[in-house]
Every structure is written in structure tokens, then in C-alpha cells.
Amino acid sequence: MSISNRFRDIAKDVAAFRVKLKESDASAEQGARVVKKANKGLQEWVEPVGEIPRMRLEYELTPILMKAHDSLDKARLIFEEVEGLDAEADEAWELQQKIYRLLNDL
């Protein structure tokens, strides 16, 4: 799978996670705001990522992926602090791992 397609898959997964959090209870609200930030940063690049020349992918995508990773890490820590949000913390961790693997492949 190409880097661009993997990036789009991650953006789609983060967007789905955000929607899931919006529909959950109020205890996840603070973490949901942080996930929203990660989602916004990724969504801005869903279309343009396919137009980036392969030689510039690392340079262009690394800062975006790092910001999303940091935001998801903050959200995960928030979810871990609140009782009953272990599933959300696990999902945030899985998304972080996807981003990490993509960064390693860049």
C-alpha cells in the first residue's frame, strides 16, 4: 500500500474515532477535543497528499504526523485518567502505533 493511501487510512480512522467520541458520554469530552485537533490536521492533507512527489513525502508529512501523534498521546493520557475510558485509551494507542509505523516507513 502506498504512503498516500496509508496516510488517508489513518486520517479516516482518526475521523471515525472522533465521531465515536462525539457520540459517547461527557466524560470523554476533554479527550475528544484533543482528538478533534489531530483529526483537523490530518484532514487538511487527505487530498494534497497524493500530489506530493515521493522525494518530498518525508519532509511534508513528518510534521503533520508528529502533531497528530502528539495530540493522540495527550488524548490517550486523558482517557487513561478517567475511569471507564480504557477502550478509548486503547484505540488512541492503536492509532498512535499506525502513525508511528508510517513515520518509520518514511
C-alpha positions as a Python dict, from the first residue, in 0.01 Angstrom:
ca = {
    (1, 'M'): (0, 0, 0),
    (2, 'S'): (135, 342, -88),
    (3, 'I'): (231, 606, 168),
    (4, 'S'): (-51, 829, 45),
    (5, 'N'): (-310, 555, 89),
    (6, 'R'): (-180, 468, 434),
    (7, 'F'): (-196, 835, 531),
    (8, 'R'): (-557, 853, 408),
    (9, 'D'): (-645, 538, 602),
    (10, 'I'): (-502, 686, 920),
    (11, 'A'): (-694, 1010, 861),
    (12, 'K'): (-1013, 809, 807),
    (13, 'D'): (-954, 608, 1126),
    (14, 'V'): (-892, 921, 1333),
    (15, 'A'): (-1208, 1081, 1190),
    (16, 'A'): (-1409, 769, 1279),
    (17, 'F'): (-1262, 775, 1631),
    (18, 'R'): (-1363, 1139, 1665),
    (19, 'V'): (-1720, 1062, 1560),
    (20, 'K'): (-1731, 775, 1808),
    (21, 'L'): (-1614, 1008, 2085),
    (22, 'K'): (-1875, 1271, 1994),
    (23, 'E'): (-2143, 1009, 2042),
    (24, 'S'): (-2009, 887, 2378),
    (25, 'D'): (-2069, 1026, 2723),
    (26, 'A'): (-1947, 1358, 2857),
    (27, 'S'): (-1656, 1203, 3047),
    (28, 'A'): (-1466, 1175, 2717),
    (29, 'E'): (-1524, 1539, 2621),
    (30, 'Q'): (-1178, 1675, 2704),
    (31, 'G'): (-1005, 1392, 2519),
    (32, 'A'): (-1245, 1435, 2226),
    (33, 'R'): (-1132, 1795, 2184),
    (34, 'V'): (-771, 1683, 2156),
    (35, 'V'): (-865, 1413, 1904),
    (36, 'K'): (-1053, 1679, 1708),
    (37, 'K'): (-728, 1873, 1680),
    (38, 'A'): (-544, 1568, 1547),
    (39, 'N'): (-826, 1500, 1303),
    (40, 'K'): (-828, 1855, 1171),
    (41, 'G'): (-455, 1848, 1099),
    (42, 'L'): (-478, 1519, 912),
    (43, 'Q'): (-793, 1605, 716),
    (44, 'E'): (-630, 1915, 568),
    (45, 'W'): (-381, 1685, 391),
    (46, 'V'): (-605, 1400, 275),
    (47, 'E'): (-638, 1534, -79),
    (48, 'P'): (-300, 1707, -126),
    (49, 'V'): (-103, 1403, -3),
    (50, 'G'): (-147, 1233, -340),
    (51, 'E'): (11, 1527, -520),
    (52, 'I'): (330, 1535, -312),
    (53, 'P'): (627, 1392, -504),
    (54, 'R'): (768, 1078, -344),
    (55, 'M'): (1100, 1251, -273),
    (56, 'R'): (924, 1515, -59),
    (57, 'L'): (682, 1290, 131),
    (58, 'E'): (904, 1259, 437),
    (59, 'Y'): (966, 1633, 454),
    (60, 'E'): (600, 1724, 406),
    (61, 'L'): (424, 1457, 613),
    (62, 'T'): (653, 1415, 914),
    (63, 'P'): (547, 1736, 1094),
    (64, 'I'): (178, 1664, 1030),
    (65, 'L'): (204, 1308, 1153),
    (66, 'M'): (407, 1411, 1458),
    (67, 'K'): (146, 1669, 1561),
    (68, 'A'): (-134, 1415, 1520),
    (69, 'H'): (68, 1159, 1718),
    (70, 'D'): (126, 1411, 1999),
    (71, 'S'): (-243, 1504, 2010),
    (72, 'L'): (-347, 1139, 2023),
    (73, 'D'): (-93, 1081, 2301),
    (74, 'K'): (-246, 1364, 2504),
    (75, 'A'): (-593, 1223, 2443),
    (76, 'R'): (-478, 875, 2546),
    (77, 'L'): (-339, 1009, 2872),
    (78, 'I'): (-666, 1191, 2940),
    (79, 'F'): (-864, 872, 2872),
    (80, 'E'): (-637, 670, 3099),
    (81, 'E'): (-700, 913, 3387),
    (82, 'V'): (-1078, 881, 3362),
    (83, 'E'): (-1230, 560, 3492),
    (84, 'G'): (-1426, 368, 3232),
    (85, 'L'): (-1243, 502, 2926),
    (86, 'D'): (-994, 219, 2883),
    (87, 'A'): (-1133, 127, 2540),
    (88, 'E'): (-1084, 484, 2420),
    (89, 'A'): (-729, 488, 2555),
    (90, 'D'): (-658, 160, 2374),
    (91, 'E'): (-799, 293, 2048),
    (92, 'A'): (-592, 611, 2075),
    (93, 'W'): (-286, 391, 2135),
    (94, 'E'): (-361, 183, 1824),
    (95, 'L'): (-391, 500, 1614),
    (96, 'Q'): (-60, 623, 1754),
    (97, 'Q'): (101, 296, 1654),
    (98, 'K'): (-31, 327, 1297),
    (99, 'I'): (116, 675, 1274),
    (100, 'Y'): (445, 556, 1422),
    (101, 'R'): (473, 274, 1168),
    (102, 'L'): (405, 515, 882),
    (103, 'L'): (670, 755, 1015),
    (104, 'N'): (920, 469, 1027),
    (105, 'D'): (846, 383, 665),
    (106, 'L'): (901, 740, 553),
}
